[in-house]
mmCIF file of C-alpha atoms in Angstrom:
data_model
loop_
_atom_site.group_PDB
_atom_site.id
_atom_site.type_symbol
_atom_site.label_atom_id
_atom_site.label_comp_id
_atom_site.label_asym_id
_atom_site.label_seq_id
_atom_site.Cartn_x
_atom_site.Cartn_y
_atom_site.Cartn_z
ATOM 1 C CA MET A 1489 -28.463 -14.766 55.217
ATOM 2 C CA LYS A 1490 -29.227 -16.958 58.327
ATOM 3 C CA LYS A 1491 -26.791 -14.891 60.378
ATOM 4 C CA PHE A 1492 -28.485 -11.724 59.233
ATOM 5 C CA ASN A 1493 -31.919 -13.033 60.357
ATOM 6 C CA PHE A 1494 -30.503 -14.127 63.674
ATOM 7 C CA LEU A 1495 -29.066 -10.659 64.333
ATOM 8 C CA VAL A 1496 -32.357 -8.977 63.476
ATOM 9 C CA VAL A 1497 -34.166 -11.266 65.954
ATOM 10 C CA ALA A 1498 -31.503 -10.513 68.542
ATOM 11 C CA VAL A 1499 -31.966 -6.777 68.075
ATOM 12 C CA LEU A 1500 -35.720 -7.117 68.491
ATOM 13 C CA GLY A 1501 -35.185 -9.243 71.581
ATOM 14 C CA VAL A 1502 -32.961 -6.621 73.124
ATOM 15 C CA ALA A 1503 -35.540 -3.946 72.344
ATOM 16 C CA VAL A 1504 -38.295 -5.950 74.056
ATOM 17 C CA ALA A 1505 -36.083 -6.627 77.039
ATOM 18 C CA ALA A 1506 -35.294 -2.929 77.224
ATOM 19 C CA CYS A 1507 -38.974 -2.133 77.644
ATOM 20 C CA ASN A 1508 -39.089 -4.327 80.788
ATOM 21 C CA SER A 1509 -35.677 -3.209 82.140
ATOM 22 C CA PRO A 1510 -35.048 -0.460 84.593
ATOM 23 C CA MET A 1511 -34.173 2.971 83.178
ATOM 24 C CA GLY A 1512 -30.589 2.598 84.439
ATOM 25 C CA SER A 1513 -29.733 0.031 81.752
ATOM 26 C CA LEU A 1514 -30.845 2.303 78.819
ATOM 27 C CA ASP A 1515 -27.329 3.449 77.972
ATOM 28 C CA LYS A 1516 -26.072 -0.095 77.894
ATOM 29 C CA LEU A 1517 -28.847 -1.127 75.527
ATOM 30 C CA LYS A 1518 -28.134 1.790 73.159
ATOM 31 C CA LYS A 1519 -24.484 0.785 73.055
ATOM 32 C CA GLU A 1520 -25.342 -2.824 72.265
ATOM 33 C CA LYS A 1521 -27.772 -1.670 69.579
ATOM 34 C CA ALA A 1522 -25.064 0.407 67.878
ATOM 35 C CA GLU A 1523 -22.642 -2.523 67.951
ATOM 36 C CA LEU A 1524 -25.257 -4.787 66.408
ATOM 37 C CA LYS A 1525 -25.942 -2.247 63.617
ATOM 38 C CA ASP A 1526 -22.229 -2.190 62.759
ATOM 39 C CA LYS A 1527 -22.166 -5.985 62.580
ATOM 40 C CA ILE A 1528 -25.284 -6.003 60.396
ATOM 41 C CA LYS A 1529 -23.660 -3.521 57.983
ATOM 42 C CA GLU A 1530 -20.479 -5.581 57.867
ATOM 43 C CA LEU A 1531 -22.471 -8.719 57.070
ATOM 44 C CA ASP A 1532 -24.512 -6.890 54.415
ATOM 45 C CA ASP A 1533 -21.284 -5.817 52.675
ATOM 46 C CA LYS A 1534 -19.978 -9.374 52.691
ATOM 47 C CA ILE A 1535 -23.272 -10.713 51.334
ATOM 48 C CA ALA A 1536 -23.256 -8.085 48.561
ATOM 49 C CA ALA A 1537 -19.700 -9.059 47.652
ATOM 50 C CA LEU A 1538 -20.712 -12.729 47.454
ATOM 51 C CA ASP A 1539 -23.987 -12.207 45.574
ATOM 52 C CA THR A 1540 -22.665 -9.720 42.934
ATOM 53 C CA VAL A 1541 -19.591 -10.389 40.769
ATOM 54 C CA LYS A 1542 -18.381 -7.145 39.225
ATOM 55 C CA GLU A 1543 -16.544 -7.587 35.883
ATOM 56 C CA TYR A 1544 -14.393 -4.892 34.195
ATOM 57 C CA VAL A 1545 -15.242 -4.491 30.491
ATOM 58 C CA TYR A 1546 -12.150 -3.599 28.434
ATOM 59 C CA PRO A 1547 -12.638 -1.341 25.396
ATOM 60 C CA LEU A 1548 -11.745 -3.206 22.188
ATOM 61 C CA VAL A 1549 -9.505 -1.300 19.773
ATOM 62 C CA GLU A 1550 -7.492 -1.876 16.607
ATOM 63 C CA PHE A 1551 -3.827 -0.974 16.394
ATOM 64 C CA GLY A 1552 -1.563 0.607 13.810
ATOM 65 C CA ALA A 1553 2.114 1.490 13.764
ATOM 66 C CA ALA A 1554 4.024 4.756 13.753
ATOM 67 C CA ARG A 1555 7.075 4.851 11.518
ATOM 68 C CA THR A 1556 9.730 7.240 10.290
ATOM 69 C CA ASP A 1557 9.566 7.090 6.522
ATOM 70 C CA LYS A 1558 9.592 8.961 3.218
ATOM 71 C CA TYR A 1559 6.233 10.648 2.639
ATOM 72 C CA VAL A 1560 4.805 11.458 -0.787
ATOM 73 C CA HIS A 1561 1.615 13.475 -1.322
ATOM 74 C CA LYS A 1562 -0.241 13.597 -4.628
ATOM 75 C CA ILE A 1563 -3.154 15.541 -6.065
ATOM 76 C CA SER A 1564 -5.584 13.839 -8.437
ATOM 77 C CA VAL A 1565 -7.193 15.530 -11.439
ATOM 78 C CA GLN A 1566 -8.880 14.407 -14.624
ATOM 79 C CA GLY A 1567 -7.215 15.043 -17.951
ATOM 80 C CA ALA A 1568 -7.455 14.004 -21.586
ATOM 81 C CA VAL A 1569 -5.265 12.715 -24.393
ATOM 82 C CA GLU A 1570 -4.615 15.240 -27.158
ATOM 83 C CA THR A 1571 -2.532 15.436 -30.315
ATOM 84 C CA ASP A 1572 -1.691 18.199 -32.775
ATOM 85 C CA LYS A 1573 -1.865 15.718 -35.631
ATOM 86 C CA ASP A 1574 -5.609 15.147 -35.695
ATOM 87 C CA ALA A 1575 -6.975 16.950 -38.740
ATOM 88 C CA LEU A 1576 -10.153 17.199 -40.766
ATOM 89 C CA ILE A 1577 -8.933 17.689 -44.340
ATOM 90 C CA ASN A 1578 -11.052 19.790 -46.699
ATOM 91 C CA ALA A 1579 -10.776 20.588 -50.382
ATOM 92 C CA GLU A 1580 -9.449 24.069 -51.085
ATOM 93 C CA THR A 1581 -11.756 24.448 -54.048
ATOM 94 C CA GLY A 1582 -15.155 23.120 -55.049
ATOM 95 C CA GLY A 1583 -15.669 20.286 -57.483
ATOM 96 C CA VAL A 1584 -16.992 16.809 -58.130
ATOM 97 C CA ILE A 1585 -15.067 14.034 -56.362
ATOM 98 C CA GLN A 1586 -13.476 11.981 -59.110
ATOM 99 C CA ARG A 1587 -11.517 9.401 -57.101
ATOM 100 C CA ILE A 1588 -10.901 8.472 -53.464
ATOM 101 C CA LEU A 1589 -7.459 6.882 -53.446
ATOM 102 C CA VAL A 1590 -7.285 5.640 -49.822
ATOM 103 C CA LYS A 1591 -9.294 3.495 -47.416
ATOM 104 C CA GLU A 1592 -10.166 3.917 -43.756
ATOM 105 C CA GLY A 1593 -7.396 2.525 -41.556
ATOM 106 C CA GLN A 1594 -4.771 2.963 -44.263
ATOM 107 C CA ARG A 1595 -1.429 4.485 -43.278
ATOM 108 C CA VAL A 1596 -0.345 7.306 -45.592
ATOM 109 C CA SER A 1597 2.745 9.472 -45.991
ATOM 110 C CA LYS A 1598 3.040 13.240 -46.017
ATOM 111 C CA GLY A 1599 2.211 14.613 -49.486
ATOM 112 C CA GLN A 1600 0.397 11.462 -50.636
ATOM 113 C CA THR A 1601 -2.730 12.121 -52.714
ATOM 114 C CA LEU A 1602 -5.915 11.166 -50.886
ATOM 115 C CA VAL A 1603 -8.749 12.478 -53.080
ATOM 116 C CA THR A 1604 -8.886 13.931 -56.592
ATOM 117 C CA LEU A 1605 -11.569 16.275 -57.881
ATOM 118 C CA ASP A 1606 -12.777 16.582 -61.451
ATOM 119 C CA ALA A 1607 -10.394 19.089 -63.090
ATOM 120 C CA GLU A 1608 -11.427 18.623 -66.725
ATOM 121 C CA ILE A 1609 -12.732 22.173 -67.074
ATOM 122 C CA LEU A 1610 -9.573 23.568 -65.510
ATOM 123 C CA SER A 1611 -7.425 21.451 -67.823
ATOM 124 C CA SER A 1612 -9.307 22.782 -70.846
ATOM 125 C CA SER A 1613 -8.903 26.345 -69.619
ATOM 126 C CA ILE A 1614 -5.180 25.780 -69.076
ATOM 127 C CA ASN A 1615 -4.778 24.445 -72.626
ATOM 128 C CA GLU A 1616 -6.615 27.488 -74.011
ATOM 129 C CA VAL A 1617 -4.441 29.880 -72.026
ATOM 130 C CA LYS A 1618 -1.293 28.082 -73.120
ATOM 131 C CA THR A 1619 -2.330 28.471 -76.760
ATOM 132 C CA SER A 1620 -3.104 32.165 -76.250
ATOM 133 C CA LEU A 1621 0.175 32.661 -74.400
ATOM 134 C CA SER A 1622 2.141 31.045 -77.215
ATOM 135 C CA PHE A 1623 0.566 33.405 -79.732
ATOM 136 C CA ALA A 1624 1.087 36.435 -77.446
ATOM 137 C CA GLU A 1625 4.766 35.578 -77.051
ATOM 138 C CA TYR A 1626 5.059 35.291 -80.849
ATOM 139 C CA MET A 1627 3.480 38.734 -81.275
ATOM 140 C CA LEU A 1628 5.820 40.188 -78.639
ATOM 141 C CA ASP A 1629 8.854 38.883 -80.524
ATOM 142 C CA LYS A 1630 7.562 40.444 -83.737
ATOM 143 C CA GLN A 1631 7.016 43.793 -82.039
ATOM 144 C CA LYS A 1632 10.550 43.712 -80.694
ATOM 145 C CA GLN A 1633 11.919 43.027 -84.195
ATOM 146 C CA LEU A 1634 9.894 45.904 -85.612
ATOM 147 C CA MET A 1635 11.160 48.237 -82.905
ATOM 148 C CA GLU A 1636 14.737 47.244 -83.735
ATOM 149 C CA ARG A 1637 14.090 48.199 -87.366
ATOM 150 C CA GLY A 1638 12.467 51.454 -86.286
ATOM 151 C CA VAL A 1639 9.133 50.519 -87.781
ATOM 152 C CA GLY A 1640 7.027 49.556 -84.747
ATOM 153 C CA SER A 1641 5.694 51.835 -82.007
ATOM 154 C CA GLU A 1642 6.489 51.715 -78.299
ATOM 155 C CA PHE A 1643 2.768 51.559 -77.490
ATOM 156 C CA GLU A 1644 2.297 48.374 -79.509
ATOM 157 C CA LEU A 1645 5.349 46.846 -77.816
ATOM 158 C CA LYS A 1646 4.010 47.636 -74.332
ATOM 159 C CA GLN A 1647 0.632 46.247 -75.291
ATOM 160 C CA ALA A 1648 2.199 42.977 -76.420
ATOM 161 C CA GLU A 1649 4.276 42.709 -73.230
ATOM 162 C CA ASN A 1650 1.194 43.322 -71.082
ATOM 163 C CA GLN A 1651 -0.729 40.615 -72.940
ATOM 164 C CA VAL A 1652 2.038 38.079 -72.333
ATOM 165 C CA ASN A 1653 2.312 38.933 -68.625
ATOM 166 C CA SER A 1654 -1.450 38.736 -68.162
ATOM 167 C CA LEU A 1655 -1.672 35.301 -69.786
ATOM 168 C CA ARG A 1656 1.283 33.990 -67.766
ATOM 169 C CA SER A 1657 -0.397 35.133 -64.539
ATOM 170 C CA LYS A 1658 -3.653 33.514 -65.587
ATOM 171 C CA LEU A 1659 -1.833 30.269 -66.388
ATOM 172 C CA GLU A 1660 -0.208 30.224 -62.931
ATOM 173 C CA THR A 1661 -3.596 30.760 -61.285
ATOM 174 C CA LEU A 1662 -5.262 27.975 -63.260
ATOM 175 C CA SER A 1663 -2.344 25.620 -62.593
ATOM 176 C CA ALA A 1664 -2.616 26.306 -58.861
ATOM 177 C CA GLN A 1665 -6.351 25.636 -58.988
ATOM 178 C CA ARG A 1666 -5.771 22.362 -60.829
ATOM 179 C CA LYS A 1667 -3.221 21.407 -58.171
ATOM 180 C CA GLN A 1668 -5.879 22.063 -55.517
ATOM 181 C CA ALA A 1669 -8.019 19.446 -57.195
ATOM 182 C CA SER A 1670 -5.649 16.867 -55.693
ATOM 183 C CA VAL A 1671 -6.119 16.695 -51.899
ATOM 184 C CA THR A 1672 -2.907 15.488 -50.233
ATOM 185 C CA ALA A 1673 -1.934 14.424 -46.699
ATOM 186 C CA PRO A 1674 -0.424 17.326 -44.686
ATOM 187 C CA PHE A 1675 1.430 14.825 -42.451
ATOM 188 C CA SER A 1676 2.018 11.093 -42.156
ATOM 189 C CA GLY A 1677 -0.669 9.202 -40.282
ATOM 190 C CA VAL A 1678 -3.677 6.909 -40.505
ATOM 191 C CA VAL A 1679 -6.891 7.630 -42.408
ATOM 192 C CA ASP A 1680 -9.394 7.471 -39.571
ATOM 193 C CA ARG A 1681 -12.532 8.280 -41.555
ATOM 194 C CA ILE A 1682 -13.641 9.107 -45.093
ATOM 195 C CA PHE A 1683 -16.770 11.257 -45.220
ATOM 196 C CA PRO A 1684 -17.943 11.595 -48.889
ATOM 197 C CA LYS A 1685 -18.319 9.153 -51.768
ATOM 198 C CA GLU A 1686 -17.037 9.348 -55.306
ATOM 199 C CA GLY A 1687 -19.302 11.480 -57.480
ATOM 200 C CA GLU A 1688 -20.386 13.773 -54.652
ATOM 201 C CA ILE A 1689 -19.561 17.470 -54.672
ATOM 202 C CA ALA A 1690 -16.727 18.638 -52.431
ATOM 203 C CA GLY A 1691 -16.325 22.143 -51.066
ATOM 204 C CA PRO A 1692 -14.105 24.115 -48.694
ATOM 205 C CA GLN A 1693 -16.680 23.771 -45.877
ATOM 206 C CA SER A 1694 -17.129 19.988 -46.118
ATOM 207 C CA PRO A 1695 -14.483 17.646 -44.631
ATOM 208 C CA LEU A 1696 -13.240 14.874 -46.872
ATOM 209 C CA VAL A 1697 -10.952 12.848 -44.608
ATOM 210 C CA ARG A 1698 -9.959 12.684 -40.930
ATOM 211 C CA LEU A 1699 -6.223 12.014 -40.650
ATOM 212 C CA VAL A 1700 -4.695 11.068 -37.279
ATOM 213 C CA ASN A 1701 -1.146 10.445 -36.101
ATOM 214 C CA ASN A 1702 -1.053 9.287 -32.471
ATOM 215 C CA SER A 1703 2.663 8.466 -32.317
ATOM 216 C CA GLU A 1704 3.152 11.774 -30.498
ATOM 217 C CA VAL A 1705 0.445 12.585 -27.969
ATOM 218 C CA ARG A 1706 0.170 14.675 -24.824
ATOM 219 C CA ILE A 1707 -1.863 14.458 -21.642
ATOM 220 C CA THR A 1708 -3.423 17.774 -20.609
ATOM 221 C CA ALA A 1709 -5.209 18.792 -17.420
ATOM 222 C CA ASP A 1710 -6.388 21.932 -15.638
ATOM 223 C CA ILE A 1711 -4.972 22.377 -12.112
ATOM 224 C CA SER A 1712 -6.274 24.647 -9.340
ATOM 225 C CA GLU A 1713 -4.171 27.767 -8.921
ATOM 226 C CA SER A 1714 -3.592 26.794 -5.267
ATOM 227 C CA HIS A 1715 -1.052 24.249 -6.587
ATOM 228 C CA LEU A 1716 0.731 26.742 -8.846
ATOM 229 C CA THR A 1717 4.009 26.765 -6.899
ATOM 230 C CA ALA A 1718 4.004 23.013 -6.189
ATOM 231 C CA VAL A 1719 3.592 21.823 -9.796
ATOM 232 C CA ASN A 1720 6.410 22.696 -12.184
ATOM 233 C CA ILE A 1721 8.132 21.400 -15.299
ATOM 234 C CA GLY A 1722 9.715 18.085 -14.325
ATOM 235 C CA THR A 1723 7.201 17.285 -11.559
ATOM 236 C CA PRO A 1724 6.459 13.507 -11.594
ATOM 237 C CA ILE A 1725 3.015 12.397 -12.804
ATOM 238 C CA GLU A 1726 1.356 8.999 -12.603
ATOM 239 C CA VAL A 1727 -1.185 8.756 -15.435
ATOM 240 C CA TYR A 1728 -3.885 6.080 -15.297
ATOM 241 C CA VAL A 1729 -5.998 5.490 -18.417
ATOM 242 C CA PRO A 1730 -9.203 3.617 -17.429
ATOM 243 C CA THR A 1731 -9.919 2.482 -20.997
ATOM 244 C CA LEU A 1732 -6.574 0.689 -21.225
ATOM 245 C CA LYS A 1733 -6.419 -0.181 -17.511
ATOM 246 C CA ASP A 1734 -2.793 0.894 -17.706
ATOM 247 C CA THR A 1735 -0.575 3.353 -15.836
ATOM 248 C CA PHE A 1736 2.187 5.529 -17.301
ATOM 249 C CA ASN A 1737 4.925 7.253 -15.310
ATOM 250 C CA MET A 1738 5.494 10.663 -16.855
ATOM 251 C CA GLU A 1739 6.452 14.211 -15.885
ATOM 252 C CA VAL A 1740 5.207 17.726 -16.557
ATOM 253 C CA THR A 1741 6.680 18.965 -19.845
ATOM 254 C CA ALA A 1742 4.791 22.268 -20.152
ATOM 255 C CA LYS A 1743 3.092 24.620 -17.697
ATOM 256 C CA ALA A 1744 0.838 27.534 -18.596
ATOM 257 C CA ASN A 1745 1.713 31.087 -17.616
ATOM 258 C CA TYR A 1746 -1.920 32.115 -17.461
ATOM 259 C CA ILE A 1747 -4.714 31.578 -14.911
ATOM 260 C CA GLU A 1748 -8.098 30.881 -16.479
ATOM 261 C CA PRO A 1749 -10.382 33.495 -14.849
ATOM 262 C CA THR A 1750 -13.580 31.436 -15.136
ATOM 263 C CA ASN A 1751 -12.405 28.518 -12.976
ATOM 264 C CA ARG A 1752 -9.093 29.765 -11.489
ATOM 265 C CA THR A 1753 -6.999 26.993 -13.039
ATOM 266 C CA PHE A 1754 -3.818 26.715 -15.072
ATOM 267 C CA ARG A 1755 -3.052 24.094 -17.714
ATOM 268 C CA ILE A 1756 -0.254 21.544 -17.673
ATOM 269 C CA GLN A 1757 0.720 18.958 -20.230
ATOM 270 C CA SER A 1758 2.928 15.908 -20.431
ATOM 271 C CA SER A 1759 4.187 14.625 -23.778
ATOM 272 C CA LEU A 1760 4.556 10.980 -24.700
ATOM 273 C CA LYS A 1761 6.089 9.508 -27.846
ATOM 274 C CA GLY A 1762 5.898 6.058 -29.349
ATOM 275 C CA ASN A 1763 2.762 4.796 -27.575
ATOM 276 C CA LYS A 1764 0.151 4.047 -30.211
ATOM 277 C CA GLN A 1765 -2.395 2.747 -27.683
ATOM 278 C CA LEU A 1766 -3.260 6.251 -26.522
ATOM 279 C CA LEU A 1767 -5.892 7.799 -28.745
ATOM 280 C CA PRO A 1768 -7.035 11.435 -28.882
ATOM 281 C CA ASN A 1769 -9.822 12.335 -26.423
ATOM 282 C CA MET A 1770 -9.225 9.362 -24.119
ATOM 283 C CA VAL A 1771 -9.910 10.200 -20.459
ATOM 284 C CA ALA A 1772 -6.916 10.047 -18.110
ATOM 285 C CA GLU A 1773 -6.529 10.274 -14.326
ATOM 286 C CA LEU A 1774 -3.456 12.274 -13.301
ATOM 287 C CA HIS A 1775 -1.835 11.766 -9.905
ATOM 288 C CA ILE A 1776 0.639 14.614 -9.554
ATOM 289 C CA THR A 1777 3.300 14.618 -6.845
ATOM 290 C CA ASP A 1778 3.143 17.988 -5.076
ATOM 291 C CA MET A 1779 4.999 17.159 -1.826
ATOM 292 C CA ILE A 1780 7.935 14.902 -0.920
ATOM 293 C CA LEU A 1781 9.269 14.650 2.660
ATOM 294 C CA ASP A 1782 12.378 12.479 2.837
ATOM 295 C CA SER A 1783 12.116 11.566 6.547
ATOM 296 C CA VAL A 1784 9.064 12.245 8.690
ATOM 297 C CA MET A 1785 6.878 10.488 11.286
ATOM 298 C CA VAL A 1786 3.953 8.781 9.532
ATOM 299 C CA VAL A 1787 0.845 7.387 11.297
ATOM 300 C CA PRO A 1788 -2.583 6.091 10.200
ATOM 301 C CA THR A 1789 -4.849 9.084 9.565
ATOM 302 C CA GLN A 1790 -7.755 7.443 11.431
ATOM 303 C CA SER A 1791 -5.659 7.281 14.617
ATOM 304 C CA ILE A 1792 -5.683 11.094 14.924
ATOM 305 C CA LEU A 1793 -8.392 12.614 17.154
ATOM 306 C CA LYS A 1794 -9.375 16.165 18.164
ATOM 307 C CA THR A 1795 -9.927 17.711 21.577
ATOM 308 C CA GLN A 1796 -12.681 20.224 22.285
ATOM 309 C CA GLN A 1797 -9.986 22.876 21.878
ATOM 310 C CA ASN A 1798 -9.289 21.526 18.349
ATOM 311 C CA GLU A 1799 -5.940 20.046 19.371
ATOM 312 C CA SER A 1800 -4.802 16.974 17.445
ATOM 313 C CA PHE A 1801 -3.626 13.907 19.374
ATOM 314 C CA LEU A 1802 -3.392 10.136 19.257
ATOM 315 C CA TYR A 1803 -3.080 7.315 21.771
ATOM 316 C CA VAL A 1804 0.112 5.289 22.077
ATOM 317 C CA ALA A 1805 -0.494 1.779 23.471
ATOM 318 C CA ASN A 1806 1.892 -0.073 25.812
ATOM 319 C CA HIS A 1807 1.577 -3.635 27.161
ATOM 320 C CA GLU A 1808 0.097 -3.744 30.674
ATOM 321 C CA GLY A 1809 -0.589 -7.471 30.853
ATOM 322 C CA SER A 1810 -0.658 -10.454 28.558
ATOM 323 C CA GLU A 1811 -3.664 -9.092 26.631
ATOM 324 C CA THR A 1812 -4.210 -5.593 28.000
ATOM 325 C CA TYR A 1813 -2.633 -2.268 27.128
ATOM 326 C CA ASN A 1814 -2.514 1.101 28.819
ATOM 327 C CA VAL A 1815 -2.670 4.210 26.663
ATOM 328 C CA ARG A 1816 -1.153 7.673 26.747
ATOM 329 C CA ARG A 1817 -1.751 10.775 24.683
ATOM 330 C CA VAL A 1818 0.716 12.334 22.263
ATOM 331 C CA TYR A 1819 -0.184 15.772 20.906
ATOM 332 C CA LEU A 1820 0.783 16.516 17.327
ATOM 333 C CA GLU A 1821 0.448 18.720 14.268
ATOM 334 C CA VAL A 1822 -0.685 17.235 10.949
ATOM 335 C CA ILE A 1823 1.629 18.300 8.123
ATOM 336 C CA SER A 1824 -0.206 16.470 5.336
ATOM 337 C CA ALA A 1825 -2.558 13.531 4.783
ATOM 338 C CA PHE A 1826 -2.839 11.218 1.773
ATOM 339 C CA GLN A 1827 -4.387 7.786 1.144
ATOM 340 C CA GLY A 1828 -5.012 6.952 4.806
ATOM 341 C CA GLU A 1829 -1.635 8.103 6.125
ATOM 342 C CA SER A 1830 -0.617 11.381 7.757
ATOM 343 C CA ALA A 1831 2.762 13.021 8.092
ATOM 344 C CA ILE A 1832 2.930 14.597 11.568
ATOM 345 C CA ARG A 1833 5.080 16.772 13.816
ATOM 346 C CA ILE A 1834 5.164 15.890 17.558
ATOM 347 C CA LEU A 1835 4.179 18.779 19.841
ATOM 348 C CA SER A 1836 4.203 17.022 23.233
ATOM 349 C CA GLY A 1837 4.689 13.467 24.398
ATOM 350 C CA GLU A 1838 6.915 10.753 22.999
ATOM 351 C CA LEU A 1839 6.394 8.800 19.801
ATOM 352 C CA LYS A 1840 9.111 6.601 18.336
ATOM 353 C CA ASP A 1841 9.543 4.621 15.155
ATOM 354 C CA GLY A 1842 7.654 1.328 15.571
ATOM 355 C CA ASP A 1843 5.395 2.468 18.439
ATOM 356 C CA VAL A 1844 1.905 0.951 18.528
ATOM 357 C CA VAL A 1845 -0.912 3.491 18.166
ATOM 358 C CA VAL A 1846 -4.668 3.079 18.533
ATOM 359 C CA ALA A 1847 -6.007 3.230 14.975
ATOM 360 C CA LYS A 1848 -9.689 2.382 15.578
ATOM 361 C CA GLY A 1849 -11.908 2.521 18.660
ATOM 362 C CA ALA A 1850 -10.039 5.362 20.369
ATOM 363 C CA ARG A 1851 -13.083 7.605 20.731
ATOM 364 C CA GLY A 1852 -14.411 7.533 24.280
ATOM 365 C CA ILE A 1853 -11.337 6.062 25.968
ATOM 366 C CA THR A 1854 -9.094 7.965 28.381
ATOM 367 C CA GLU A 1855 -5.556 7.614 29.639
ATOM 368 C CA LYS A 1856 -6.959 5.834 32.729
ATOM 369 C CA ASP A 1857 -8.428 3.001 30.665
ATOM 370 C CA LEU A 1858 -6.965 -0.382 29.896
ATOM 371 C CA VAL A 1859 -7.768 -1.646 26.402
ATOM 372 C CA LYS A 1860 -7.656 -4.918 24.510
ATOM 373 C CA GLU A 1861 -6.922 -5.556 20.856
ATOM 374 C CA LYS A 1862 -9.964 -6.430 18.787
ATOM 375 C CA LYS A 1863 -9.437 -9.835 17.216
#
């Protein structure tokens, strides 16, 4: 700064001297003035360089890796556990409940009696019909004997036969009704709930027992019709049941041939045997595999950016120094994305298995920038 002040004083001194000099030395003074201005500028630049230290700020980024790998894409839907063997059992006829022969939680076999209704009136009616039938059969035999002797009439014989047939039919009906007074299990299972109490009146509209067999269940779900061609019988399914905090590896065992018009979905189901933990109406999360690529370039989804022309690209990082990296663009096409990873197809540029890509912090940087890894 002292040199700068000295030069300014020198310039002023020359200017004053010029005022007292002859006109012939004007050109010389102008030349000296120009030279002094150049020296002043040179000194100013040096002073600015000494007074101001300019630091380059490196963008901080996070890295990921590109790899050639098997890629699996899944769709997630909500489903439910169902079973065909979940029944509310009703009495086929009305009557007073005489006995309940099972308890809740009890395992029963197919055909086992669960509840009996009061059948005393039916039993009395059956005994009366049996007595009448025995007498009618006796009368029919007598009419046949008379006809053989040529004494009886055909009309009386037909009348006796009709009486016997009518009583037999009535006996069958009453016997069937008495059988209905015993409510039996339609399949083997567990008595989940008993609704009435002994002495109450049962009827065809009132359930007596809920019987459940969960040894054979199925998981069902409704899938968007956009996945119709990707989901088929045999497609792998990963089923997570939140209640059990457990996952089951299954596959599609049935696929509907009908699109539900109200929500444009089709139904799938997956059967499972021997797992008694799964109960009807449990909620299940289905992760269905709809795409498998055996060998494809896979990169972190967050590393992919868009240009103003909607072109997809990412930055590949290469070591420039001990801690700095230069970056270059690789343009690509996204085939599919799932759980933070994208399967891609390279359109221009070079990307190899194991290359380092900028996963975070790439927005705002250019190929001219040097970057550092964020620690």
